[in-house]
Tab-separated table of C-alpha atoms in Angstrom:
chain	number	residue	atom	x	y	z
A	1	UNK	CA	67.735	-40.024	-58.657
A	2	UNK	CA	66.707	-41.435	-62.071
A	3	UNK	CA	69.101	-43.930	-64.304
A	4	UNK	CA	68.853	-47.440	-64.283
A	5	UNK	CA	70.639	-50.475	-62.350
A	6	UNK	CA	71.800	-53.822	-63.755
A	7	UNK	CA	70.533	-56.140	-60.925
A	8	UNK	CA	71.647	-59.950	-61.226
A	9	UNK	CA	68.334	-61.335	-59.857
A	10	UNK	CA	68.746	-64.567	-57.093
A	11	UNK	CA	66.108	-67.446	-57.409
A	12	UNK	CA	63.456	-67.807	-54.885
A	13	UNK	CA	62.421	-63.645	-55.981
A	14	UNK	CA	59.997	-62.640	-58.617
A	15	UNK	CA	61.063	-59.364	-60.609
A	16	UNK	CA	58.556	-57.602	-58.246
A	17	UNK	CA	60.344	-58.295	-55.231
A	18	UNK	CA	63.699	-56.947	-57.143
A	19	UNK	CA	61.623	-53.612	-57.551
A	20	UNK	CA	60.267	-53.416	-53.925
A	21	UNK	CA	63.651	-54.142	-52.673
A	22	UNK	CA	65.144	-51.205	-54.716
A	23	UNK	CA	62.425	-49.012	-53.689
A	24	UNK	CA	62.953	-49.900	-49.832
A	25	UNK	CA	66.871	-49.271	-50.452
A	26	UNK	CA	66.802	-45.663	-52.208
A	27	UNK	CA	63.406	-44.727	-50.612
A	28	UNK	CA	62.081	-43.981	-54.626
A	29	UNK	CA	58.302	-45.038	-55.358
A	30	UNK	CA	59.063	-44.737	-58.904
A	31	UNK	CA	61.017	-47.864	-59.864
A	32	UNK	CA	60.015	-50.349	-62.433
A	33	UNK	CA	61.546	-53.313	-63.819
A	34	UNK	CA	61.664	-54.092	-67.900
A	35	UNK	CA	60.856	-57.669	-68.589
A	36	UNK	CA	59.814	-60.342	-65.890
A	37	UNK	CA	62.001	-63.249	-65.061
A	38	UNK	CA	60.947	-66.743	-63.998
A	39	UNK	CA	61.007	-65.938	-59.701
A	40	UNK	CA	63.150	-69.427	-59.535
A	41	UNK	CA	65.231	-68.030	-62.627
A	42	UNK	CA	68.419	-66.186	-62.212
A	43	UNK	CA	69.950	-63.191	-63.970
A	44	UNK	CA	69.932	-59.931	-65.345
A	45	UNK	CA	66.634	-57.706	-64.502
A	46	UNK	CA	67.476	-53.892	-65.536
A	47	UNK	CA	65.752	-51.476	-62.909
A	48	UNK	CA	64.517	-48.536	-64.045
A	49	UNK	CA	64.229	-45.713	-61.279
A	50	UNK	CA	62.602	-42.327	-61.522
A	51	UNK	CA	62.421	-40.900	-64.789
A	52	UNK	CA	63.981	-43.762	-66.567
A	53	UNK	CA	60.469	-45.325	-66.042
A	54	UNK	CA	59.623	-43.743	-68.814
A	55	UNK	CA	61.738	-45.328	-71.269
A	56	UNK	CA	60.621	-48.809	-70.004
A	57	UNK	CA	58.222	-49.416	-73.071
A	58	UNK	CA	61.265	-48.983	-75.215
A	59	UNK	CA	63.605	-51.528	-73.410
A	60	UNK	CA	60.685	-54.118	-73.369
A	61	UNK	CA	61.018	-54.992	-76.968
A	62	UNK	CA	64.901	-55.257	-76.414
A	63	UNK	CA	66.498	-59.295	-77.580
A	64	UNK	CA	67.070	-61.605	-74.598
A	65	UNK	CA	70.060	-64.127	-74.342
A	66	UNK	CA	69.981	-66.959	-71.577
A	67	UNK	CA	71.550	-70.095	-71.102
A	68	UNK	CA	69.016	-72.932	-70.171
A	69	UNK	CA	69.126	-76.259	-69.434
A	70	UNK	CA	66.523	-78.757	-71.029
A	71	UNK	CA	65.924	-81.898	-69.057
A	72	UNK	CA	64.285	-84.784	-71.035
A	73	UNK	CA	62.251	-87.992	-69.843
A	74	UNK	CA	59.836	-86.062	-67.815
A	75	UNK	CA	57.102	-83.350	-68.527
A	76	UNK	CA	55.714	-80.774	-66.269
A	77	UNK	CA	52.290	-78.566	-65.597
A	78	UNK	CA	54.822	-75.723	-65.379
A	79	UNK	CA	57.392	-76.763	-68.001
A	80	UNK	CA	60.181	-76.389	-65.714
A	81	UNK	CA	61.380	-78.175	-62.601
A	82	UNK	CA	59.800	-76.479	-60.472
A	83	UNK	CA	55.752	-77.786	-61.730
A	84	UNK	CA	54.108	-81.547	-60.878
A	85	UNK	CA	55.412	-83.955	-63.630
A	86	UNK	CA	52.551	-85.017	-65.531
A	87	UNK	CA	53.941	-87.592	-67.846
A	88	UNK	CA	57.258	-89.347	-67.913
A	89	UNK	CA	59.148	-91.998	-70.708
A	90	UNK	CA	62.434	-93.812	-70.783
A	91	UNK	CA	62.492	-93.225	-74.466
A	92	UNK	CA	66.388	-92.634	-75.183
A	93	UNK	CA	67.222	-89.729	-77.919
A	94	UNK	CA	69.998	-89.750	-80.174
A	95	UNK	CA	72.713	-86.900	-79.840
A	96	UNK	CA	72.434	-86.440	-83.602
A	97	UNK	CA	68.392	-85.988	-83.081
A	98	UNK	CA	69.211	-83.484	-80.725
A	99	UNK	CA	71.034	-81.256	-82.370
A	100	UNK	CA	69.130	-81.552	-85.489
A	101	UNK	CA	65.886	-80.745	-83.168
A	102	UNK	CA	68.141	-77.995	-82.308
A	103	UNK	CA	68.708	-76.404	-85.290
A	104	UNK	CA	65.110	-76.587	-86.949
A	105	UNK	CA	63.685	-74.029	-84.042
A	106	UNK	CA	66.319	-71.592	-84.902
A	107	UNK	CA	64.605	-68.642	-86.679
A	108	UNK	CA	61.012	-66.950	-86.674
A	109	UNK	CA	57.946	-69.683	-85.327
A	110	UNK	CA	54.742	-69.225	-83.929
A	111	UNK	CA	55.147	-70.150	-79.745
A	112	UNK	CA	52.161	-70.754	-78.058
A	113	UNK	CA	52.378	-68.913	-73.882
A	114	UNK	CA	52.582	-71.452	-71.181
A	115	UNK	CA	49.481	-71.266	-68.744
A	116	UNK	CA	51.770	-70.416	-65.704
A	117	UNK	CA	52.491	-67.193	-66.998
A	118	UNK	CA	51.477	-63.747	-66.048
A	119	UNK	CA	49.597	-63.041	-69.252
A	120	UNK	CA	45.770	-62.262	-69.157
A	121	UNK	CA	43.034	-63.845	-70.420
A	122	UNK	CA	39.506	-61.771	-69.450
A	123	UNK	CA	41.270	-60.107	-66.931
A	124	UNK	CA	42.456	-62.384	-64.875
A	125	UNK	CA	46.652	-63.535	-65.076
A	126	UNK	CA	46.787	-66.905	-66.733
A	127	UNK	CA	48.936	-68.753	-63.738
A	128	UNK	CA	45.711	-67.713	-61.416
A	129	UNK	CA	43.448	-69.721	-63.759
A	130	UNK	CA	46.178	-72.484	-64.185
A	131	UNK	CA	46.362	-72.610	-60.110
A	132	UNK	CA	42.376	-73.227	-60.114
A	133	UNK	CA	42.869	-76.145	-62.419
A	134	UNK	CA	41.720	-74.712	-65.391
A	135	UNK	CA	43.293	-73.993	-68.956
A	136	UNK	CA	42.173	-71.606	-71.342
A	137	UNK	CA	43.022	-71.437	-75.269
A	138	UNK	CA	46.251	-69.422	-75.502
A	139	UNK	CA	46.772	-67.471	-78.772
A	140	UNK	CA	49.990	-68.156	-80.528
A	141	UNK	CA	52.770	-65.453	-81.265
A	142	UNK	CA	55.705	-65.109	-83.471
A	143	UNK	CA	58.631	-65.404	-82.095
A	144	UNK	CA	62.343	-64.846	-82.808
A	145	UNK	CA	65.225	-67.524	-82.525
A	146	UNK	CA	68.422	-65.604	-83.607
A	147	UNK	CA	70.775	-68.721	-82.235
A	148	UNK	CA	70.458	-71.944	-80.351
A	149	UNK	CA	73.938	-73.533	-79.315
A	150	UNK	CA	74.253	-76.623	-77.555
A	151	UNK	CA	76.979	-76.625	-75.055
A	152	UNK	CA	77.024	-80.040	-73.735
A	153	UNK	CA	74.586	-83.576	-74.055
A	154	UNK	CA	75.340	-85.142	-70.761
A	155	UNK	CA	72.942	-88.051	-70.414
A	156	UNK	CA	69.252	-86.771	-70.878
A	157	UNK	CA	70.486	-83.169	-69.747
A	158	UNK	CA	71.059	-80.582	-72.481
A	159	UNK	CA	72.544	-77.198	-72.015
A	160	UNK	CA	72.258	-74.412	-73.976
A	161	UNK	CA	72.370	-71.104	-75.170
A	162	UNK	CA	69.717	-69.203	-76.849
A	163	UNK	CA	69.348	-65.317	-78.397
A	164	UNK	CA	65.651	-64.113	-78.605
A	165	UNK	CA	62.818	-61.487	-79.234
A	166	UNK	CA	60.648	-60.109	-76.504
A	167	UNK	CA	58.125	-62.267	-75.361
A	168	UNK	CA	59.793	-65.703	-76.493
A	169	UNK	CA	59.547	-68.321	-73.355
A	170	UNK	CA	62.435	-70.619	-72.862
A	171	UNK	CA	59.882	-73.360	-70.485
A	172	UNK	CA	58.002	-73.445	-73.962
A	173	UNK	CA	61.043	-73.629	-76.153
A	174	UNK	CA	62.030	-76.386	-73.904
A	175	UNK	CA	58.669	-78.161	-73.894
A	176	UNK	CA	58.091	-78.163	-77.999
A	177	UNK	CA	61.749	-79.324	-78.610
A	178	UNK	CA	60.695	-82.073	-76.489
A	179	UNK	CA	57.588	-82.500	-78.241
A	180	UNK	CA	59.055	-82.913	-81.457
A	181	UNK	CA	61.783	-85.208	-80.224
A	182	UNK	CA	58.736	-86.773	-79.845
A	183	UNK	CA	59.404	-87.625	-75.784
A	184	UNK	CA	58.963	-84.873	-72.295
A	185	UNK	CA	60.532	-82.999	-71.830
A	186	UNK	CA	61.187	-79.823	-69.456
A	187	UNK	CA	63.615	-76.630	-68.436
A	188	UNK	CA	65.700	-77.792	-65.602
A	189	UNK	CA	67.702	-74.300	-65.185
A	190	UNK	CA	67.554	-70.658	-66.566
A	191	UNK	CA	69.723	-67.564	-66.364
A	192	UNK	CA	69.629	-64.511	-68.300
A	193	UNK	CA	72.758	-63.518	-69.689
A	194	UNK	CA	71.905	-60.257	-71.553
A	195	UNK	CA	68.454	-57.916	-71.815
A	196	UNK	CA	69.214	-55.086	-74.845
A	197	UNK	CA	72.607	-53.931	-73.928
A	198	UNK	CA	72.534	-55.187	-70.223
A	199	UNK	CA	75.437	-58.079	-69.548
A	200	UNK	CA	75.519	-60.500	-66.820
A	201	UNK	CA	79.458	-59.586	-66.590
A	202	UNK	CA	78.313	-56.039	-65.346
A	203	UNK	CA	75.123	-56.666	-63.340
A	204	UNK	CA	75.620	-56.685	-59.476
A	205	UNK	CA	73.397	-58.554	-56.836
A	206	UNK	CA	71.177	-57.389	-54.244
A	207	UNK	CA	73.769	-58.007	-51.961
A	208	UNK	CA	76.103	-55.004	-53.108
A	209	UNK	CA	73.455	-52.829	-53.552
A	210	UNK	CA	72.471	-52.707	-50.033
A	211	UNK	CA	75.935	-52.295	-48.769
A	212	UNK	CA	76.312	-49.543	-51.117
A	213	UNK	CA	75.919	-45.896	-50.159
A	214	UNK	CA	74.215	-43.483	-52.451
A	215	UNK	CA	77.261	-41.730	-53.987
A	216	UNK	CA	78.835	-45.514	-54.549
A	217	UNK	CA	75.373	-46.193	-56.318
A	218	UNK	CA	75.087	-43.167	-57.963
A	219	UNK	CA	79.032	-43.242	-59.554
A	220	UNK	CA	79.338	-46.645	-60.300
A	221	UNK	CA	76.369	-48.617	-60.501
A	222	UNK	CA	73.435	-46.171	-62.176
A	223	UNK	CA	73.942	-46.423	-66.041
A	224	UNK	CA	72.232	-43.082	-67.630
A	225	UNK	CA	68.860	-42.972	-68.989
A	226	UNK	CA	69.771	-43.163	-72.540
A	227	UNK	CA	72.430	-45.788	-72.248
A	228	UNK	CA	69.947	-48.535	-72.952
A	229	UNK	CA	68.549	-46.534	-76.069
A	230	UNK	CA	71.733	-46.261	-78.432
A	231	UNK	CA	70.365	-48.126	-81.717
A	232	UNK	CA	67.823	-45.034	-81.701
A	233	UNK	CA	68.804	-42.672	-84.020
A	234	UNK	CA	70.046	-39.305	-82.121
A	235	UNK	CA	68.977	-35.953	-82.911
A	236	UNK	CA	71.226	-32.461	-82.057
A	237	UNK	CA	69.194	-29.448	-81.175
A	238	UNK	CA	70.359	-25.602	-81.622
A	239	UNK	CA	71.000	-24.474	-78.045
A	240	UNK	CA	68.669	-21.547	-79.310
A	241	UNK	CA	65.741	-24.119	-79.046
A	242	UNK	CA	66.183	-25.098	-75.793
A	243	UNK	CA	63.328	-23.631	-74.087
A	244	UNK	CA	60.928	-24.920	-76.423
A	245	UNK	CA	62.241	-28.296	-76.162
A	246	UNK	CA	62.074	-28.636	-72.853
A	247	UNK	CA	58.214	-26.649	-73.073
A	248	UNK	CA	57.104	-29.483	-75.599
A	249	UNK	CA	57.328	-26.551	-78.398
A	250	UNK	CA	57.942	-28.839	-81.649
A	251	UNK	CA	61.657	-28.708	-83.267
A	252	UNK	CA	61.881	-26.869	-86.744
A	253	UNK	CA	63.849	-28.691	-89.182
A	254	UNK	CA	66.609	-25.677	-89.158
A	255	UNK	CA	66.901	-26.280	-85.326
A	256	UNK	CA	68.187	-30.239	-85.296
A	257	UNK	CA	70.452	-32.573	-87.232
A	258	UNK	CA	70.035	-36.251	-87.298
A	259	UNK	CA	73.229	-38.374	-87.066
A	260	UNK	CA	71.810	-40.756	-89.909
A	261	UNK	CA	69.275	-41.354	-92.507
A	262	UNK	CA	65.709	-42.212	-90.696
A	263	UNK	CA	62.178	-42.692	-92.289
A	264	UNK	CA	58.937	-40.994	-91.220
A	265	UNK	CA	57.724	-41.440	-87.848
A	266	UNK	CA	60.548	-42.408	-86.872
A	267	UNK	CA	61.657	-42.068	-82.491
A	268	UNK	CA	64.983	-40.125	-81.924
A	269	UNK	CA	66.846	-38.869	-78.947
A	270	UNK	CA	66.927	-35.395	-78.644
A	271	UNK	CA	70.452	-33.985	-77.060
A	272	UNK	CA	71.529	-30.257	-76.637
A	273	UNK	CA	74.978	-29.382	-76.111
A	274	UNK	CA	75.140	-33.403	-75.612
A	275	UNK	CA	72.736	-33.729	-72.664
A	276	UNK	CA	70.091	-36.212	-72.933
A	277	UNK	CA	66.670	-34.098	-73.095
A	278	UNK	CA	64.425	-36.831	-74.110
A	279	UNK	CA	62.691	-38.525	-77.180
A	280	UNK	CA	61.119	-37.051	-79.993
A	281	UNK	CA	58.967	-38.443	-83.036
A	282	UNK	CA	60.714	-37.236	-86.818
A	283	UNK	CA	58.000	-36.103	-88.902
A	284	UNK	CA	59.045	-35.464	-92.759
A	285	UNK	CA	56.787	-33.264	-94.341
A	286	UNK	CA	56.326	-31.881	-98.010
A	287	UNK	CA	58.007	-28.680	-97.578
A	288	UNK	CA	59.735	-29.299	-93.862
A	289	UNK	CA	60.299	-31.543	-91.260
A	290	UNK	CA	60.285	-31.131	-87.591
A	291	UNK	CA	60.666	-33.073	-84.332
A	292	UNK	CA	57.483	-33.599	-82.506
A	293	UNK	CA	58.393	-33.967	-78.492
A	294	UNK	CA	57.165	-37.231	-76.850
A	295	UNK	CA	59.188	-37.410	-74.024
A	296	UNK	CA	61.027	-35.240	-71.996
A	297	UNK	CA	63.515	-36.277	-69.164
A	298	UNK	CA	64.850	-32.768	-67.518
């Protein structure tokens, strides 16, 4: 079996115990999730299983979208609900500041990673050091904000919606609008709406899944291995190069067509007679191109 499932993860599981679950279920070793999620967040968590494994470093850069809920009056060690407040104020925030607090963190900013996280620092995950009391200088990274909507200001509550790059972490985004609201502030409620082209509207729970027989899962829940790699550009091979496709035999330039314009270096997916083969790197050279294989999935 090899495709990939849109799981709708509970709270109270970390993305790990998604992927043990799914292994336990279809008795497959190779299963891998793309993108961790909060264990007390909800939401979508694409599985990857088999082959598709492979095309988890190209999902992981995929855009996020989550609604959150941003509770002020009250910091955290965590920056969620779920940590030890640390600090707490009965400062009252205009709506207006709110919104306008909002608005200024929508585009590209530097976010530094929260200390209960499962980055590394020397080895060692940054949530263990955090858990032995001790906090480390945290290199900051550029993130993306594509939008930030407000949904509703009830009280000190604020919920919201939020588009994102890869690595972007909505406890943080939480904590700094806080910060420069100039009160605490923490997350009070996540879910992931969409990973890449996954949708919450589509994903189905753990529940299904194990009441699900194989054909069920393999018909109607397993999404094909280059369903989450569409904005790639696509590349038609000559059936006449088949065999050295699938051997790893780079593609002449008289044996493929691109469906658009791409630059050098460039990854494509690689179809014959439209069957997914695999990916492929587009190299543009003086007097010819070709297709050098990276990745094949047959």
């Amino acid at each position: 079996m090899k495709g990939i499932l849109n799981i709708l993860k509970p709270p109270n599981m970390t993305s790990h115990d998604v992927v043990s679950f799914v292994r336990r279920k279809l008795n497959i070793k190779k299963v891998g999730h793309t993108g961790t999620l909060d264990p007390m967040a909800v939401g979508v968590l694409p599985i990857c299983i088999g082959k598709a494994t492979k095309i988890i470093e190209y999902m992981q850069s995929d855009t996020k979208a989550y609604r959150g809920e941003l509770t002020l009056g009250a910091s955290t060690d965590t920056q969620d609900r779920w940590g030890n407040i640390i600090s707490t104020t009965d400062k009252k925030v205009a709506k207006e500041d709110i919104i306008n607090i909002f608005n200024a963190f929508i585009g590209k900013q530097l976010q530094i990673p929260p200390m209960y996280s499962a980055l590394k620092y020397k080895g060692k995950k940054l949530y263990e050091l955090a858990r032995e009391g001790k906090e480390v200088e945290r290199e900051a990274r550029e993130i993306f904000i594509y939008h930030l909507n407000i949904l509703r200001i009830v009280e000190n509550r604020v919920l919201f919606d939020v588009k994102c790059s890869k690595g972007t972490y909505i406890r943080t985004l939480c904590h700094d609008i806080a910060k420069a609201l100039d009160t605490d502030g923490h997350m009070s409620f996540l879910a992931r709406l969409e990973s890449g082209l996954f949708e919450i509207e589509n994903s189905i729970t753990l529940e299904e899944l194990a009441e699900a027989d194989i054909n069920t899962i393999k018909n109607q829940y397993l999404y094909n291995i280059d369903y989450p790699l569409k904005n790639i550009p696509r590349a038609d091979i000559a059936l006449s190069a088949s065999k050295a496709t699938i051997n790893g035999v780079p593609i002449r330039e008289k044996d493929f067509k691109l469906s658009s314009k791409i630059n050098n270096k460039d990854i494509v997916r690689l179809y014959i007679d439209d069957r997914f083969m695999g990916l492929g790197i587009y190299n543009k050279g003086k007097d010819a191109s070709f297709i050098k294989i990276k990745k094949i999935f047959v």
